[in-house]
CSV table of C-alpha atoms and ligand atoms in Angstrom, one decimal:
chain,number,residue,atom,x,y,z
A,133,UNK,CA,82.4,115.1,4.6
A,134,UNK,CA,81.9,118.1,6.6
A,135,UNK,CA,83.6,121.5,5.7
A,136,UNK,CA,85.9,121.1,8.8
A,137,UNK,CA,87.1,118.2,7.4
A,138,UNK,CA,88.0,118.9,3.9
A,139,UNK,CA,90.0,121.8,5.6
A,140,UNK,CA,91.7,119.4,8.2
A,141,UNK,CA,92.7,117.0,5.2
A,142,UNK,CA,93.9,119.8,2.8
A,143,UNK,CA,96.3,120.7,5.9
A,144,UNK,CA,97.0,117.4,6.2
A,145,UNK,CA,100.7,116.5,5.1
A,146,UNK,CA,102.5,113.0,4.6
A,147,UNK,CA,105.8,111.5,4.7
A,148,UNK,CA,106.5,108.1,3.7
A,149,UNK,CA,108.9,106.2,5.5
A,150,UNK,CA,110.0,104.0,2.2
A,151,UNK,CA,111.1,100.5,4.4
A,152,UNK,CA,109.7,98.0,2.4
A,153,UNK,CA,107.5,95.9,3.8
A,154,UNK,CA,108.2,97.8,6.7
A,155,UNK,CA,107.1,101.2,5.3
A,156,UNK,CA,105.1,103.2,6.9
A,157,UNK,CA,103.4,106.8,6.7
A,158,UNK,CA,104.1,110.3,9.2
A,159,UNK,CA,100.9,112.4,9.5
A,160,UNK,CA,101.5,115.8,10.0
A,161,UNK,CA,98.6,118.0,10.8
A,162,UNK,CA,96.8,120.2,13.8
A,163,UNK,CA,94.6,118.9,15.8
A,164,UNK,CA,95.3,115.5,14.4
A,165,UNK,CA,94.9,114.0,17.9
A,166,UNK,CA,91.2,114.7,18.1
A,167,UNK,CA,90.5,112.4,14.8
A,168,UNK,CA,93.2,109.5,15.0
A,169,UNK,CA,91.3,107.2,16.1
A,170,UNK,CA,90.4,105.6,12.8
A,171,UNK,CA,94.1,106.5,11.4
A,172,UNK,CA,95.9,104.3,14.0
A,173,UNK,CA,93.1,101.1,14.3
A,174,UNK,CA,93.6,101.5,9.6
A,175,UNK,CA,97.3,101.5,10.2
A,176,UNK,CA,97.2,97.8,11.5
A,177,UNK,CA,93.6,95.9,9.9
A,178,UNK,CA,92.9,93.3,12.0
A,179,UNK,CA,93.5,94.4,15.7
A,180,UNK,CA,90.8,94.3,18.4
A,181,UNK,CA,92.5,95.9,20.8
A,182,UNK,CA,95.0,99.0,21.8
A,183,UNK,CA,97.3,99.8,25.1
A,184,UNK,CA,98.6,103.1,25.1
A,185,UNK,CA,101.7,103.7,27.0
A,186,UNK,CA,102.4,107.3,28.1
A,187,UNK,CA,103.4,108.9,31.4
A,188,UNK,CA,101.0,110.6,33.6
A,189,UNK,CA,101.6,114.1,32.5
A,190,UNK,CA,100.5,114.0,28.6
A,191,UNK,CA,98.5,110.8,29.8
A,192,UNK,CA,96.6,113.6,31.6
A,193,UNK,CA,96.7,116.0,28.6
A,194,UNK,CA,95.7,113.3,25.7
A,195,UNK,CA,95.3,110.4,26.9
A,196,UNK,CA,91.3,110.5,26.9
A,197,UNK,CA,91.6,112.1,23.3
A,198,UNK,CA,93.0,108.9,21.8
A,199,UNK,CA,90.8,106.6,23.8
A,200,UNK,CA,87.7,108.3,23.3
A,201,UNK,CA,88.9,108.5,19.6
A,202,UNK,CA,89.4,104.6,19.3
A,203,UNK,CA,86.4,103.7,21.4
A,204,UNK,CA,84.0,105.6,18.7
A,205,UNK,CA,85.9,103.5,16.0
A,206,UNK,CA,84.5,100.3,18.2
A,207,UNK,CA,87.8,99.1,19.8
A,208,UNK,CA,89.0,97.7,23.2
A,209,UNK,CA,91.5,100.8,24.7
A,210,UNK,CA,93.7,100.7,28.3
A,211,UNK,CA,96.4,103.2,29.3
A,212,UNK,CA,99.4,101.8,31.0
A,213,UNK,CA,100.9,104.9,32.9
A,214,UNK,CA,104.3,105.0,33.2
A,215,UNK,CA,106.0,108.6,35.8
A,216,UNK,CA,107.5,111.3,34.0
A,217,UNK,CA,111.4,111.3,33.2
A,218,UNK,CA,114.3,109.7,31.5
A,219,UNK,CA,115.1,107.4,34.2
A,220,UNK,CA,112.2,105.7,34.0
A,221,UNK,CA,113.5,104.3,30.3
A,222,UNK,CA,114.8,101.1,32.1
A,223,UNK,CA,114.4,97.7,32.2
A,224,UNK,CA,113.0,97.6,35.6
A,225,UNK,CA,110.2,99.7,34.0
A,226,UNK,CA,110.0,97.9,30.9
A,227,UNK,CA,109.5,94.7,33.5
A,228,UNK,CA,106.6,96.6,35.2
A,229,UNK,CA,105.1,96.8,31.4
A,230,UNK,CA,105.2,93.4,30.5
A,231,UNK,CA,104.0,92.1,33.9
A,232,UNK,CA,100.8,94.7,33.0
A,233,UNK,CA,100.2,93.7,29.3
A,234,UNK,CA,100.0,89.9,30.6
A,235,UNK,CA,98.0,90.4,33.6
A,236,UNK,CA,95.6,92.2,31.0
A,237,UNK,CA,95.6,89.2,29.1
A,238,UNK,CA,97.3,91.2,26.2
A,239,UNK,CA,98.2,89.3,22.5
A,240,UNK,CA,100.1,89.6,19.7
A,241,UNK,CA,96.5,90.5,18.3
A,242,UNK,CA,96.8,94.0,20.2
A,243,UNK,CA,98.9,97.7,19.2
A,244,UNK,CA,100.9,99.2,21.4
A,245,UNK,CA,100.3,102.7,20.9
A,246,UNK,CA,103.3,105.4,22.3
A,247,UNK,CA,102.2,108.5,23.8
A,248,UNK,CA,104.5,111.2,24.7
A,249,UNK,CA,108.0,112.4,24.0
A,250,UNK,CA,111.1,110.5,23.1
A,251,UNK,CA,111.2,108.6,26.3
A,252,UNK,CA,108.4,107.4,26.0
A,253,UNK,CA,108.6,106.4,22.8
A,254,UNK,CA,112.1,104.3,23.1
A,255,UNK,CA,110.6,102.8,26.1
A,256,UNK,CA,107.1,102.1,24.3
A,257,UNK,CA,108.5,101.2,21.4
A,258,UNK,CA,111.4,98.6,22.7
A,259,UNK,CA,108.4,97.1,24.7
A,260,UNK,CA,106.5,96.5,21.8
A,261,UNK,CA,109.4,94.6,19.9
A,262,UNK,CA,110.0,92.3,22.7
A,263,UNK,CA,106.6,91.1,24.2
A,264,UNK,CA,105.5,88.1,22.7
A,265,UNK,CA,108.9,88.7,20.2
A,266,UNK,CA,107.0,91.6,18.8
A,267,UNK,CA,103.7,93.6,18.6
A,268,UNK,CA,102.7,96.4,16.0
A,269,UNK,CA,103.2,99.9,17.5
A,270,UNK,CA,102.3,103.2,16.6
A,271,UNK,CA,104.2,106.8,17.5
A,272,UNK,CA,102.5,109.7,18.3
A,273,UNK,CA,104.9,112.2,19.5
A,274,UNK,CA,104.1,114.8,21.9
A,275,UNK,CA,107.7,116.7,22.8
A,276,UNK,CA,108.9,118.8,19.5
A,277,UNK,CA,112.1,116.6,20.0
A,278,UNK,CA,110.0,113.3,19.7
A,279,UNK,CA,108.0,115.0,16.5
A,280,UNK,CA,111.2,115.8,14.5
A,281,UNK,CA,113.3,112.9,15.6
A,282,UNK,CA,112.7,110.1,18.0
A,283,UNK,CA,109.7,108.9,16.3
A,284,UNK,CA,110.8,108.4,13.3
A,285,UNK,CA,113.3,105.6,12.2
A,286,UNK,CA,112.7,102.9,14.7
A,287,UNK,CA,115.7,103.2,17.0
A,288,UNK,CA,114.0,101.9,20.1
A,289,UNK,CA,115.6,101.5,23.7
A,290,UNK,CA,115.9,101.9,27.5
A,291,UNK,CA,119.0,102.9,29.6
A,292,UNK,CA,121.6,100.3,31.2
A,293,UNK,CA,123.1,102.2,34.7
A,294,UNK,CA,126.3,102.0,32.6
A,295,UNK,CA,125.2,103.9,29.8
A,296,UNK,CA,122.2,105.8,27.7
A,297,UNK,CA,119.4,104.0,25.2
A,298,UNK,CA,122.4,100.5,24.8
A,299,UNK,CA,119.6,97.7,25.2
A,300,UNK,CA,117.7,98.0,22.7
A,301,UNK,CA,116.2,97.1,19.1
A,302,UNK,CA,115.1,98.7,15.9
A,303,UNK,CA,111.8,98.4,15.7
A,304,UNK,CA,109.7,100.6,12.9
A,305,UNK,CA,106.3,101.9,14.2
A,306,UNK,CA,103.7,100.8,11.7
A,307,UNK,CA,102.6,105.1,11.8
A,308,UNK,CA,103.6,107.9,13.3
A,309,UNK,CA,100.9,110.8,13.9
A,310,UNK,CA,101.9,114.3,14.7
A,311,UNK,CA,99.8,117.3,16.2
A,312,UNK,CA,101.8,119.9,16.2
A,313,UNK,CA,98.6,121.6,18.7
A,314,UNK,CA,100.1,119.4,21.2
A,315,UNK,CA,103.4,121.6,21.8
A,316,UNK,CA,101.2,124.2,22.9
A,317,UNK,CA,101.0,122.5,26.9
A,318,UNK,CA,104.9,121.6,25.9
A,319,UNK,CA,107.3,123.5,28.6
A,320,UNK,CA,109.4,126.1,26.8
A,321,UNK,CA,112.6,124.5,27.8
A,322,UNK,CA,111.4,121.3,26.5
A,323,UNK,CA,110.4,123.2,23.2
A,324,UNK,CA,113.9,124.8,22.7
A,325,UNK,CA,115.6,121.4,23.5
A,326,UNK,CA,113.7,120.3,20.3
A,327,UNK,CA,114.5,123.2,18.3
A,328,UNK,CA,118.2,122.2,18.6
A,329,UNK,CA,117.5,118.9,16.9
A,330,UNK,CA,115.7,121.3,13.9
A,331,UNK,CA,119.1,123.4,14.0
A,332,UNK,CA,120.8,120.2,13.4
A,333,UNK,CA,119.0,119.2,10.6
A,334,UNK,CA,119.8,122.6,9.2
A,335,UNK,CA,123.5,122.3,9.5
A,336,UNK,CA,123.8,119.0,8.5
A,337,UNK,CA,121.0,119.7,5.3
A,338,UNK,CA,121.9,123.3,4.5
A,339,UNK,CA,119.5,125.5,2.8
A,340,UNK,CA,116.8,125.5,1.9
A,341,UNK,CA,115.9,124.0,5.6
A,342,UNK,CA,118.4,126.7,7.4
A,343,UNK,CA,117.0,129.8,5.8
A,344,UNK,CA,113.4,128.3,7.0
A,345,UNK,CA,114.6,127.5,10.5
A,346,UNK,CA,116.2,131.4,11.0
A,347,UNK,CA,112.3,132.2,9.9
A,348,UNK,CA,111.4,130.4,12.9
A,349,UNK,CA,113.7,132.5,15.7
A,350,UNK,CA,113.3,134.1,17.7
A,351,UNK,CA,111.1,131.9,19.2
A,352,UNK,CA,107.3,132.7,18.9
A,353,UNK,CA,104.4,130.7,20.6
A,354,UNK,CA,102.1,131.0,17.8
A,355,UNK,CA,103.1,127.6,16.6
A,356,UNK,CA,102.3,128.6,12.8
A,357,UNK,CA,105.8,128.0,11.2
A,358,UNK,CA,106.1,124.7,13.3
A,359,UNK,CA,104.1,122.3,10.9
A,360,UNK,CA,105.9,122.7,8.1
A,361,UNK,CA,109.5,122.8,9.7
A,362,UNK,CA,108.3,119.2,11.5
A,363,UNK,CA,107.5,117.8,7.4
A,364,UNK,CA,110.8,119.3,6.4
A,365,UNK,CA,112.5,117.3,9.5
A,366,UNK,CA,110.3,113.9,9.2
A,367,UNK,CA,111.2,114.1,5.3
A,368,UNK,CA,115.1,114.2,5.7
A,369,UNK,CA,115.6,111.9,8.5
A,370,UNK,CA,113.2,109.4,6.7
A,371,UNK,CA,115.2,109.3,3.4
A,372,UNK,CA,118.5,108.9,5.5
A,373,UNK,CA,116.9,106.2,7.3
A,374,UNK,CA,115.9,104.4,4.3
A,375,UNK,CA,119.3,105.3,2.8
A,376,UNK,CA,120.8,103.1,6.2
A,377,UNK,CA,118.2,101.8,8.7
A,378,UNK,CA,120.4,99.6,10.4
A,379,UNK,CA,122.9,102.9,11.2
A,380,UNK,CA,126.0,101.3,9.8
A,381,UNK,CA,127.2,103.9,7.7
A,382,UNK,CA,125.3,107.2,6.3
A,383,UNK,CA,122.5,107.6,9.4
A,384,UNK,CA,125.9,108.3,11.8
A,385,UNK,CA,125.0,112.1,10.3
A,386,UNK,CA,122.0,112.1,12.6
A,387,UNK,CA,124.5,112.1,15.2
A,388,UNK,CA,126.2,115.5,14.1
A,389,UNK,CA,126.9,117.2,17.7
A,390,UNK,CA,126.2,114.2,19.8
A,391,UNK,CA,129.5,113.0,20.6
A,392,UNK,CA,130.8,116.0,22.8
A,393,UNK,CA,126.8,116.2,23.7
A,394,UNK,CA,126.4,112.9,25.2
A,395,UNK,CA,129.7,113.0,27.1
A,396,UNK,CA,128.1,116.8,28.5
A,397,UNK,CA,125.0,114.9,29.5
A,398,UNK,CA,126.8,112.1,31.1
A,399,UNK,CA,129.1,113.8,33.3
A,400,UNK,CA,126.1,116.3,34.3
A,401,UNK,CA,124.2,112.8,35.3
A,402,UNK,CA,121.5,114.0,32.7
A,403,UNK,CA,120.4,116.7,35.4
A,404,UNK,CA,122.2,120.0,33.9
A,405,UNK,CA,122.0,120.0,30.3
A,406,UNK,CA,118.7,118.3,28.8
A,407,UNK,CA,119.5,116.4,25.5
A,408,UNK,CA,119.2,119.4,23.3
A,409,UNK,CA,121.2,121.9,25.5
A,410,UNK,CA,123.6,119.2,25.4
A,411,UNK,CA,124.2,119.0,21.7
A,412,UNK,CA,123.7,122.6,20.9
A,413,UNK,CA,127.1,122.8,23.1
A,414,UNK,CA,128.1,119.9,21.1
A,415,UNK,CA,127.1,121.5,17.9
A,416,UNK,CA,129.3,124.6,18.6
A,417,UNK,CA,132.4,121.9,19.7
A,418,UNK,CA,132.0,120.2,16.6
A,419,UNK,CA,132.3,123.5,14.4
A,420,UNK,CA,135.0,124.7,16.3
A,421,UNK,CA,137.0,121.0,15.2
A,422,UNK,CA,135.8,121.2,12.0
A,423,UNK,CA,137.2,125.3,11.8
A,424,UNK,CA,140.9,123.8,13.3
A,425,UNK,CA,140.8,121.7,10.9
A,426,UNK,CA,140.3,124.4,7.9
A,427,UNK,CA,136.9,123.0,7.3
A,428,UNK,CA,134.6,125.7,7.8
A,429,UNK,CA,135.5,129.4,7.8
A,430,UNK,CA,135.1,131.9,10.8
A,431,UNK,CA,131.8,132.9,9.2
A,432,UNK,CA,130.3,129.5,9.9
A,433,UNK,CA,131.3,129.3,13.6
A,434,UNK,CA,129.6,132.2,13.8
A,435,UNK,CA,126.2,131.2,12.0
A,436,UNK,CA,126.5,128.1,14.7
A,437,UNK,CA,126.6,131.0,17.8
A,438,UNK,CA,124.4,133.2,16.3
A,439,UNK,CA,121.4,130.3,15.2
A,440,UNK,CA,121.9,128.0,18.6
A,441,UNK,CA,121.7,131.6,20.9
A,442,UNK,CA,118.4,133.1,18.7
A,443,UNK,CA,116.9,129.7,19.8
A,444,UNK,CA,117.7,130.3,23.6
A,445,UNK,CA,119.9,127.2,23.7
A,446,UNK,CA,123.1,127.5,26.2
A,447,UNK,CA,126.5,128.0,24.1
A,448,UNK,CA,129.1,127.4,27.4
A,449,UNK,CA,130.0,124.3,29.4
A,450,UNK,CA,129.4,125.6,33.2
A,451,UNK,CA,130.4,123.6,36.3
A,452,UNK,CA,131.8,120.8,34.6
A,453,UNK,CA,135.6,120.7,34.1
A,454,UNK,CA,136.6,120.1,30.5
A,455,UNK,CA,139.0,117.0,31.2
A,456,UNK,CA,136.0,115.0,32.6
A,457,UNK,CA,134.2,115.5,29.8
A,458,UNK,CA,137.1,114.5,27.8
A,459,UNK,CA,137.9,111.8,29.7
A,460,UNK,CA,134.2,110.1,29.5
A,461,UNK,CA,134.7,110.4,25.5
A,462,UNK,CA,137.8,108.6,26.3
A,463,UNK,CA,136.2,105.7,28.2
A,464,UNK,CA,133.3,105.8,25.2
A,465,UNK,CA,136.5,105.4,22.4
A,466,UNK,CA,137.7,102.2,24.7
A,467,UNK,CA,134.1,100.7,24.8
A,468,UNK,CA,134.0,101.0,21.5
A,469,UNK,CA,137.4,99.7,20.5
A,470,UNK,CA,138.0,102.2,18.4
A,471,UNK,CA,138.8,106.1,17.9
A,472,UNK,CA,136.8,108.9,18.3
A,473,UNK,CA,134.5,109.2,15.1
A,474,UNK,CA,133.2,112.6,15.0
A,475,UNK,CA,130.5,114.1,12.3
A,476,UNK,CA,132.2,117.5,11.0
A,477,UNK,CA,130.7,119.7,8.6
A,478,UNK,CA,133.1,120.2,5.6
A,479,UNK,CA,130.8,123.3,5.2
A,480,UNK,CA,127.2,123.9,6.2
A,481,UNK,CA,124.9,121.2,4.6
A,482,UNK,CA,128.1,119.2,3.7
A,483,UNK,CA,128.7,116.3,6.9
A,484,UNK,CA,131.0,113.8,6.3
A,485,UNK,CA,132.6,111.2,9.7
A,486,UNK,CA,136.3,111.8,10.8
A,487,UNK,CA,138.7,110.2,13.0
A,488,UNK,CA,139.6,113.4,15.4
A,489,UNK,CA,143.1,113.4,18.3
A,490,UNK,CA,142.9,114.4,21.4
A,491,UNK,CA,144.5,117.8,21.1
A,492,UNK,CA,141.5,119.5,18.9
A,493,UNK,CA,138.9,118.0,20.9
A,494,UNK,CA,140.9,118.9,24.0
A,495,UNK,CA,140.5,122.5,22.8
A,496,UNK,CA,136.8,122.8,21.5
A,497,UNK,CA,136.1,121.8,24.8
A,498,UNK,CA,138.0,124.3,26.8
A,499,UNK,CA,136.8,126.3,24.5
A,500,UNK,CA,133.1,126.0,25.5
A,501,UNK,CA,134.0,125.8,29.0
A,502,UNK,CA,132.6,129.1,30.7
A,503,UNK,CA,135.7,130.7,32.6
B,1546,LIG,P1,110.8,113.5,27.3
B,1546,LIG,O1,110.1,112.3,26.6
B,1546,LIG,O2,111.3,113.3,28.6
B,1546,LIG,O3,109.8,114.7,27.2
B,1546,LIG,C1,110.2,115.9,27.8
B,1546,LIG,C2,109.2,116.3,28.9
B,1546,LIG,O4,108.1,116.9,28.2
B,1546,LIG,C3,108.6,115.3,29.7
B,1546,LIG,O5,108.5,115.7,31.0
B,1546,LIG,C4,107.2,115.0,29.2
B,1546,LIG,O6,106.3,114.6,30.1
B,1546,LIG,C5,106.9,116.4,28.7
B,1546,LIG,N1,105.9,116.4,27.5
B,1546,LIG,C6,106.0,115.8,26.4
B,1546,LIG,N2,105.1,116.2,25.5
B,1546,LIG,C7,104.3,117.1,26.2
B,1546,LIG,C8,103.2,117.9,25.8
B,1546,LIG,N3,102.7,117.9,24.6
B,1546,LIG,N4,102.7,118.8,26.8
B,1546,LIG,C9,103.3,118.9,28.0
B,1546,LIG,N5,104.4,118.1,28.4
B,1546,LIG,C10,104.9,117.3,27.5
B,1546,LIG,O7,112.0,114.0,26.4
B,1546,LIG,P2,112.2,114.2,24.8
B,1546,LIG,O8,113.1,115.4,24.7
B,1546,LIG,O9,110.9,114.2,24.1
B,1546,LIG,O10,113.0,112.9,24.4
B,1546,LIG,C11,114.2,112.6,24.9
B,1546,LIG,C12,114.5,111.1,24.8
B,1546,LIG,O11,114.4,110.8,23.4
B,1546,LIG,C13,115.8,110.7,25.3
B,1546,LIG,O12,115.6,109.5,26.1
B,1546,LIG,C14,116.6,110.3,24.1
B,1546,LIG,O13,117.6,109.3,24.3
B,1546,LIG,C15,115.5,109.9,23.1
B,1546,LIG,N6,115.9,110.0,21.7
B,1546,LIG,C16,115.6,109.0,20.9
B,1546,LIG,C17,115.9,109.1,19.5
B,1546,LIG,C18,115.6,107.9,18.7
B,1546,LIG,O14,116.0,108.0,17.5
B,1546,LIG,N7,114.9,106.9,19.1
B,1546,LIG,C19,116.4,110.3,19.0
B,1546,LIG,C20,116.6,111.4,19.8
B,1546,LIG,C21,116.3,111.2,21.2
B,1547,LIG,N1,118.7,109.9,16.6
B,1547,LIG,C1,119.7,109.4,15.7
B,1547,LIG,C2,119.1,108.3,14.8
B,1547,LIG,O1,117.9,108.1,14.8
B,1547,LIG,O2,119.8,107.7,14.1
């Protein structure tokens, strides 16, 4: 073992993913992606052969990394190139995907391996637990967002024209490796939109986790306080995932901000708001229900503002008229037979799930809406 190594390993950090038979490990550690090769062939003994699915721009950045990594380990490597963007999370593409694996004579002997952010790992990943009614796959997330959320937990799933990530199946990756040294080529924007999931962890886990995320802001490049915020994230959405993998109860947390979110990113036909503008908006709705309903204090509202605006996320609905976002919530409560279940904070690090009227919803939303 060389020096470099025994310092690579001692920064090494792991989070089990307690499933079961379905458990699986998260590797945290920089400059993981120019040694995985041996990680990912271990994580599944008995494959010959790996397809990595990406899109072209981290194909470009890491794709040879992870080949050139699995080749030295001996093994049999394509890339199936998929273009950048969330719209390419369909089933057309996911079509396009199979018609490649069987054309490359592809078997349930092989491991599908997901490279890139969160679209390409729901798209990768509900790929892999259809073809042939399921092959192994592993996650190694690129986008912040994919490294403290998407990858972990096994929700896998492309769009419908009706409506976001509603075909689908959980599907547990069989590892998920993360290089935090890979959100150095990662766009700002796409960096901040991640650091709005983190904030989310922090309201919906309290401290210690929210004293280490206002450590983080503002924003530096350095990437140093990153690793260990990623662990921190990984950790807490694994044991709420074992706690309810299925989401029939408990993971709903996760969802803390998403309801108004979505509904902004719908009616903004996902061009305005990226996913984690849209639910630090949401974020800021949801305090201001939970504060008309004398669940949190003026203080906290605040701490929502102040956190979500250090981390250069927007705060205001613009160009979108309030009622059309409350009317697609709405249309989501009828879909869903039901009313509309909100996550509220009954105090920081305190979620719980209530039924919420129209009127306070009504008025969080005007009251984001940028006049
Ligand atoms: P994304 O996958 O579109 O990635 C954002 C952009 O960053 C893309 O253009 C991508 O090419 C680029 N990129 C990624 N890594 C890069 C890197 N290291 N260097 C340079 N560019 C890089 O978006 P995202 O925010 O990662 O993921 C959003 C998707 O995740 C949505 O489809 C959402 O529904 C899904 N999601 C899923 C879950 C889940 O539990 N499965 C949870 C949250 C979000
Ligand atoms: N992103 C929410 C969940 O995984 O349940």
């Amino acid at each position: 073992v060389t020096r470099g190594a025994e310092v690579a390993a001692a920064a090494r950090r792991v989070v089990k993913v307690e499933l079961g038979e379905r458990a699986y490990e998260i590797i945290v550690e920089r400059g993981l992606l120019e040694r995985c090769g041996r990680l990912i062939a271990e994580a599944v003994p008995g494959a010959d052969r790996f397809v990595i699915i990406t899109n072209t721009a981290v194909g470009r950045l890491y794709g040879p990394k992870i080949t050139a990594g699995l080749r030295a380990a001996g093994f049999d490597v394509s890339t199936i190139e998929v273009p950048a963007g969330e719209r390419y999370k369909s089933l057309t593409r996911a079509d396009k995907i199979y018609g490649r694996l069987l054309e490359m004579g592809v078997d349930r002997q092989a491991v599908i391996v997901a490279l890139g952010g969160g679209v390409i790992g729901d798209l990768a990943g509900f790929v892999a637990g259809t073809y042939m009614r399921g092959v192994p796959f592993v996650q190694i997330p690129t986008s912040l967002l994919a490294q403290v959320d998407s990858s972990v937990g096994g929700k896998t799933a492309v769009n419908h024209r009706l409506a976001k990530n509603v075909i689908g199946v959980f599907n547990q990756p069989r590892l998920v490796l993360i290089d935090p040294e890979a959100l150095r080529t990662l766009p700002s924007r796409e960096l901040r939109a991640g650091l709005s999931e983190i904030i989310k962890y922090g309201f919906i886990g309290g401290e210690p986790l929210l004293s280490k995320i206002r450590s983080l802001l503002p924003l530096r490049r350095d990437l140093d306080g990153f690793p260990s915020i990623i662990v921190d994230c990984c950790r807490f959405k694994a044991q709420i995932v074992v706690e309810d993998e299925l989401d029939t109860g408990r993971r709903a947390i996760l969802n803390y901000g998403h309801t108004i979110g979505h509904a902004l990113e719908a009616v903004s036909s996902y061009r305005q708001y990226n996913h984690g503008e849209a639910i630090a908006v949401g974020m800021l709705g949801a305090a201001k229900i939970a504060q008309a309903a004398g669940m949190l204090d003026q203080a906290a509202v605040d701490d929502h503002r102040n956190l979500l605006k250090a981390a250069g996320l927007p705060l205001t609905i613009k160009d979108v008229d309030p009622m059309v976002i409350y009317r697609h919530l709405e249309l989501d409560k009828k879909r869903a037979r039901g009313r509309n279940r909100l996550v509220l904070l009954d105090g920081i690090g305190r979620p719980v799930i209530r039924e919420v009227e129209g009127p306070p919803i009504i008025g969080a939303i005007e009251g984001l809406a940028e006049v």
